[in-house]
Every structure is written in structure tokens, then in C-alpha cells.
Amino acid sequence: KKNNATERTGLILETPGVNISPTIYLEEFFELYEKGKQMDWIIEDLVELYEEIRQEKSWDYERMLSFEGVKDRIIFRLINTEKLLLDVPHKKFLDLSLVFAVLVEADNDGTAVMLIKDLHMRQWKVTKEQLWNAAKENTKRLLPAECFGMNFAVYELLSRSTPGEHDRENLLRRTWHIHEELELPEKDKMYVLSNKLKNYGAACIAYPYILDMLAGVLKENFYVLPSSVHEVIIVPESSQIRQSELERMVREINETQVPEEEILSNHAYFYYAQEGKLQLGKEMCIDREENE
């Protein structure tokens, strides 16, 4: 089971003596098979991928048994509230939800996380507030935010080739599609906000002061477009695009470009720089102090 209540089929190859194993999802490989790629070649690709991402050492599982053992690795992620699991502690963020996880491993090849559920809270004897206090400090430290112009984003995505290339191609397709829709005269009138790993980086909008800092750089109000759970697009108010038009584009992109498990929201949000408020529509808003 993945985000947004989606399900995928994965292959786990266990290494003797190592208690952490990568999951290789098979849907993309099956698509290659349906397109005529020979099974021997597909198996070679699977083995090659596994050799690239296999773990050589075990995770100290005993750390998971106490809050003290994991509190410096607790982070939050931003997800769609409608697909939220019932047994998962969460914090409301406009019409979205922040959920908590233990960040086991994180590098350019991917992340290993354990979603925190109610049973973990009971085992650790902690409250949701304690999880939030730990996560708001750890997330910005372990997964620092990055914001860059669209020109740089396109150049970086096209010039890099690593095992995560597929994800970056998805990001390029979404952000470039939005850009073409807006028809802005200057490409760097739009910006991509994510974390350093480009993995669940939309959560950066909940980092304390991050939107304040962006407003200070842009020197104006701005829209926040949820490109996916991995990143958001920042569009300055001076672009003079109506929110209804932005939301139409977000919905269209979610329907045609974003995998179901990566969809965050169909709404365009607005940040009032002077008041420090991120707003959904005209009624729901969140103050900067609420996330401190």
C-alpha cells in the first residue's frame, strides 16, 4: 500500500545478515514487457538495479523500540487528507494533512522510511504534540528545502542521469507543462520548491518560516501550486493569473501527468506576505505561528 490508498506490486530481495532491503516496484518493468522487451533483458535490468541500491549494513532495529531511539529521525510528510489512513496520527494543514515517519535512510537513490502509526505512539508512550515538536526540527535539518528557478530546474533535470532519472523526468514534465500553460514572458518567474532529495518535498511549505523567506526574496505575495507530493511550484502574484485558472491547470495535470500515489491536491494556494498567511480560497487559512 502506498500514498493515496494506491497499491503497487514490489519485489524484495533479502541479503543474508542484513535486515533492510530495497523494494523494486514491478509495474514499469511489466510495461516494458508488454511493449515487447525480452524477459532476459528485463531480469538483467532488475538485477542491475538491485546491485546499485542494495544495502550493505543492517539498521539497528532496537532503536525503533523506544522514542529516544528514533526521536532524532522523526520527520513529517504532506499528503492528501481524503486518502489518510485511520490508524495514523496526523496534523491538519489547511485541507491537507501532515503525517509522521522515521527516516531510516536517505540518499539520491531513494529513502527508507517507517510510517508512524497509532500503535507506535502507544508503544513509545508519546503524544502527537511530541511527534510534531520532534518532526518540525528534524525535517528541516535532515531534508533542507531548496528553491530554484524554472530555467535551472529544466537544465538540471536534463543534464543529470542517475537511478532516480524517472522521477526527475516526471517533475520536468509537470513543471514544464505548467510553464507552457501560463505563457509567462520570463521563465524564471516561476520557481520549484522541494527538499534536497526531491522526495516528498511539498512538505517544505510547512517548514517554519520557509514561506516568509520566499516572500522576502520575491517581495510580493505568491501562489503555491501542488505539482505533486514531491514539489510545489511558486508563482508570484505579479503573474496576474487568476486562481481559478491555476486550479484548472492543477486538476488537468493531476489527471494526465501525475501518478495517483503522488497527487497532493487540486487546489492552488495563496500566500499573503504581509500577514504571513497561507490561504485556501477565502475562508481557510493558517498563520505562520501555528507551525512554530
XYZ file of C-alpha atoms in Angstrom:
292
model
C 0.000 0.000 0.000
C 1.308 3.419 -0.979
C 0.219 7.019 -0.571
C -3.358 7.962 -1.565
C -4.548 4.395 -0.880
C -2.880 3.094 -4.042
C -1.357 -0.378 -4.242
C 1.778 -1.496 -6.088
C 3.459 -4.853 -6.595
C 7.030 -4.960 -5.351
C 9.955 -7.368 -5.357
C 12.131 -7.591 -2.227
C 15.483 -9.392 -2.427
C 16.858 -10.126 1.012
C 20.575 -10.126 1.761
C 21.607 -12.661 4.427
C 22.580 -10.878 7.622
C 21.093 -7.532 6.543
C 17.655 -6.567 7.897
C 16.887 -3.732 5.469
C 16.049 -4.412 1.820
C 15.000 -2.122 -1.059
C 11.633 -2.666 -2.729
C 11.727 -2.733 -6.524
C 8.293 -1.989 -7.958
C 7.395 -4.044 -10.995
C 4.741 -2.047 -12.857
C 7.272 -0.180 -15.001
C 9.074 -3.406 -15.873
C 5.764 -5.032 -16.820
C 5.052 -2.120 -19.153
C 8.375 -2.817 -20.884
C 7.393 -6.489 -21.194
C 4.046 -5.535 -22.750
C 5.910 -3.349 -25.242
C 7.959 -6.349 -26.357
C 11.146 -6.222 -24.303
C 12.568 -9.720 -23.785
C 12.256 -11.227 -20.307
C 16.002 -11.989 -20.082
C 16.767 -8.294 -20.591
C 14.174 -7.268 -18.024
C 15.697 -9.645 -15.468
C 19.157 -8.208 -16.187
C 17.760 -4.705 -15.578
C 16.234 -5.833 -12.264
C 19.480 -7.398 -11.073
C 21.489 -4.341 -12.133
C 19.121 -2.014 -10.280
C 19.272 -4.188 -7.176
C 23.069 -4.177 -7.170
C 23.015 -0.380 -7.341
C 20.647 0.127 -4.408
C 21.241 -2.899 -2.166
C 22.113 -2.207 1.476
C 25.362 -3.490 2.940
C 24.569 -2.984 6.607
C 21.656 -3.566 8.946
C 19.512 -0.950 10.620
C 19.614 -1.082 14.410
C 16.039 -2.259 14.871
C 16.232 -1.945 18.642
C 16.244 1.826 18.167
C 12.663 1.522 16.931
C 11.528 0.148 20.281
C 11.839 3.462 22.145
C 11.067 7.092 21.398
C 14.570 8.073 22.488
C 15.995 5.791 19.826
C 14.124 7.448 16.939
C 13.257 10.983 18.031
C 16.166 12.493 16.088
C 14.939 10.779 12.873
C 11.225 11.644 13.043
C 10.083 13.737 10.073
C 6.759 14.840 8.580
C 5.283 14.468 5.126
C 2.421 16.372 3.499
C -0.360 14.248 1.989
C -3.941 14.404 0.739
C -6.329 14.224 3.699
C -9.061 12.328 1.851
C -6.772 9.299 1.475
C -5.465 9.400 5.055
C -5.320 6.054 6.852
C -7.450 5.810 10.000
C -4.704 4.494 12.294
C -2.143 7.196 11.503
C -1.560 10.241 13.741
C -1.653 13.465 11.753
C -1.746 17.241 11.998
C -4.181 19.284 9.939
C -2.674 21.721 7.442
C -5.394 23.575 5.538
C -7.225 20.843 3.590
C -4.114 18.627 3.729
C -2.503 16.570 6.476
C 0.973 16.209 7.908
C 1.860 12.618 8.824
C 4.931 11.406 10.686
C 7.607 8.885 9.768
C 11.002 7.641 10.905
C 13.640 8.420 8.273
C 15.800 5.293 8.284
C 17.974 6.021 5.244
C 18.084 8.852 2.712
C 20.297 9.415 -0.316
C 19.993 10.162 -4.023
C 18.902 6.567 -4.708
C 15.820 6.895 -2.529
C 14.593 6.883 1.042
C 13.731 4.218 3.579
C 11.035 5.333 5.995
C 8.713 3.807 8.548
C 5.298 5.456 8.725
C 4.386 6.157 12.361
C 1.027 4.706 13.353
C -1.106 4.865 16.475
C 0.404 1.618 17.721
C 3.883 3.197 17.703
C 2.609 6.126 19.752
C 1.175 3.735 22.308
C 4.384 1.705 22.410
C 6.542 4.815 22.838
C 4.048 6.454 25.232
C 4.162 9.768 23.390
C 1.604 12.305 22.206
C 1.001 13.744 18.743
C 2.389 17.047 20.011
C 5.675 15.358 20.919
C 5.863 13.875 17.421
C 5.246 17.295 15.895
C 7.849 19.019 18.064
C 10.463 16.482 17.001
C 9.431 16.418 13.334
C 9.408 20.179 12.765
C 13.037 20.386 13.881
C 14.284 17.197 12.221
C 12.632 17.622 8.820
C 14.252 20.935 8.000
C 17.606 19.579 9.265
C 17.562 16.193 7.545
C 15.718 17.335 4.399
C 16.590 21.020 3.917
C 14.479 22.999 1.475
C 15.688 24.030 -1.955
C 14.095 26.593 -4.246
C 15.296 27.259 -7.757
C 14.101 28.974 -10.907
C 12.411 27.080 -13.702
C 15.359 27.593 -16.055
C 17.697 25.913 -13.580
C 15.185 23.141 -12.881
C 14.893 22.258 -16.569
C 18.678 22.376 -17.078
C 19.363 20.197 -14.011
C 16.727 17.619 -14.928
C 18.047 17.241 -18.452
C 21.738 17.183 -17.546
C 21.695 14.603 -14.751
C 21.403 10.845 -15.240
C 21.160 8.670 -12.136
C 18.896 5.828 -10.888
C 16.328 8.484 -9.963
C 16.057 9.801 -13.509
C 12.485 8.557 -13.943
C 11.253 10.695 -11.050
C 13.049 13.773 -12.341
C 11.553 13.262 -15.785
C 8.109 13.271 -14.174
C 8.968 16.519 -12.382
C 10.183 18.064 -15.628
C 7.034 17.029 -17.462
C 4.771 18.524 -14.783
C 6.638 21.792 -14.242
C 7.266 22.415 -17.925
C 3.617 21.704 -18.713
C 2.531 24.300 -16.154
C 5.003 26.765 -17.591
C 3.703 26.406 -21.124
C 0.146 26.885 -19.854
C 0.994 30.170 -18.132
C 2.841 31.639 -21.138
C 4.889 33.947 -18.946
C 7.410 36.202 -20.708
C 10.228 35.204 -18.340
C 10.768 31.552 -17.477
C 12.240 32.322 -14.056
C 9.025 33.976 -12.974
C 8.214 30.507 -11.671
C 10.108 28.533 -9.058
C 10.283 24.946 -7.832
C 10.265 24.348 -4.074
C 11.261 20.919 -2.768
C 13.762 19.292 -0.406
C 17.310 18.282 -1.306
C 16.251 14.751 -2.309
C 13.166 15.839 -4.306
C 11.260 13.238 -2.274
C 8.029 14.331 -0.550
C 9.406 17.849 -0.850
C 5.971 19.523 -0.916
C 6.202 19.332 2.875
C 8.608 22.284 2.666
C 5.625 24.655 2.698
C 5.076 23.571 6.322
C 8.664 24.315 7.384
C 8.680 27.186 9.905
C 9.459 30.484 8.133
C 10.127 28.994 4.681
C 7.232 30.863 3.055
C 8.246 34.030 4.896
C 11.739 33.675 3.455
C 10.368 33.202 -0.063
C 8.168 36.268 0.306
C 11.225 38.236 1.407
C 13.096 37.200 -1.736
C 10.191 37.728 -4.132
C 8.997 40.876 -2.319
C 5.374 40.057 -3.097
C 2.517 37.628 -2.495
C 2.564 34.362 -4.409
C 0.581 31.278 -5.375
C 1.615 27.774 -4.332
C 0.741 25.114 -6.911
C 0.867 21.492 -5.649
C 2.690 19.841 -8.531
C 2.828 16.581 -6.526
C 3.726 15.339 -3.049
C 7.351 15.827 -4.134
C 7.370 19.513 -5.005
C 5.311 22.687 -5.365
C 5.537 25.480 -7.916
C 5.765 29.073 -6.715
C 4.055 31.638 -8.966
C 4.379 35.333 -7.966
C 1.157 37.355 -7.796
C 2.551 39.729 -10.422
C 1.990 36.978 -12.999
C -1.651 38.172 -12.896
C -3.090 34.690 -13.361
C -6.497 34.068 -11.768
C -6.636 31.414 -9.050
C -9.487 29.637 -10.839
C -7.281 29.254 -13.920
C -4.392 27.940 -11.840
C -6.657 25.378 -10.187
C -7.952 24.263 -13.564
C -4.400 23.628 -14.693
C -3.508 21.769 -11.477
C -6.530 19.476 -11.885
C -5.678 18.797 -15.515
C -2.063 17.975 -14.712
C -3.089 15.678 -11.855
C -5.396 13.810 -14.222
C -2.884 13.433 -17.038
C 0.678 13.730 -15.715
C 0.890 12.684 -12.042
C 0.737 9.073 -10.768
C -2.206 8.511 -8.421
C 0.025 7.893 -5.413
C 1.823 11.239 -5.906
C -1.202 13.558 -6.190
C -1.313 16.107 -3.376
C -4.203 18.477 -4.093
C -6.335 20.003 -6.839
C -6.184 23.461 -5.283
C -3.964 26.478 -5.815
C -2.975 28.132 -2.532
C -2.129 31.779 -1.913
C 0.399 33.262 0.481
C -0.182 36.747 1.884
C 3.308 38.020 2.591
C 2.436 40.906 4.910
C 0.134 38.825 7.112
C 2.173 35.625 6.875
C -0.850 33.535 5.913
C -1.206 30.638 3.515
C -4.774 30.561 2.297
C -7.129 28.147 0.592
C -9.988 30.024 -1.018
C -11.338 32.880 1.089
C -12.001 31.164 4.396
C -9.401 28.575 5.384
C -6.002 29.984 6.270
C -3.073 29.081 8.505
C -0.874 31.518 10.419
C 2.904 31.238 10.441
C 2.786 30.942 14.253
C 0.771 27.709 14.059
C 3.769 25.840 12.631
C 6.417 27.157 15.022
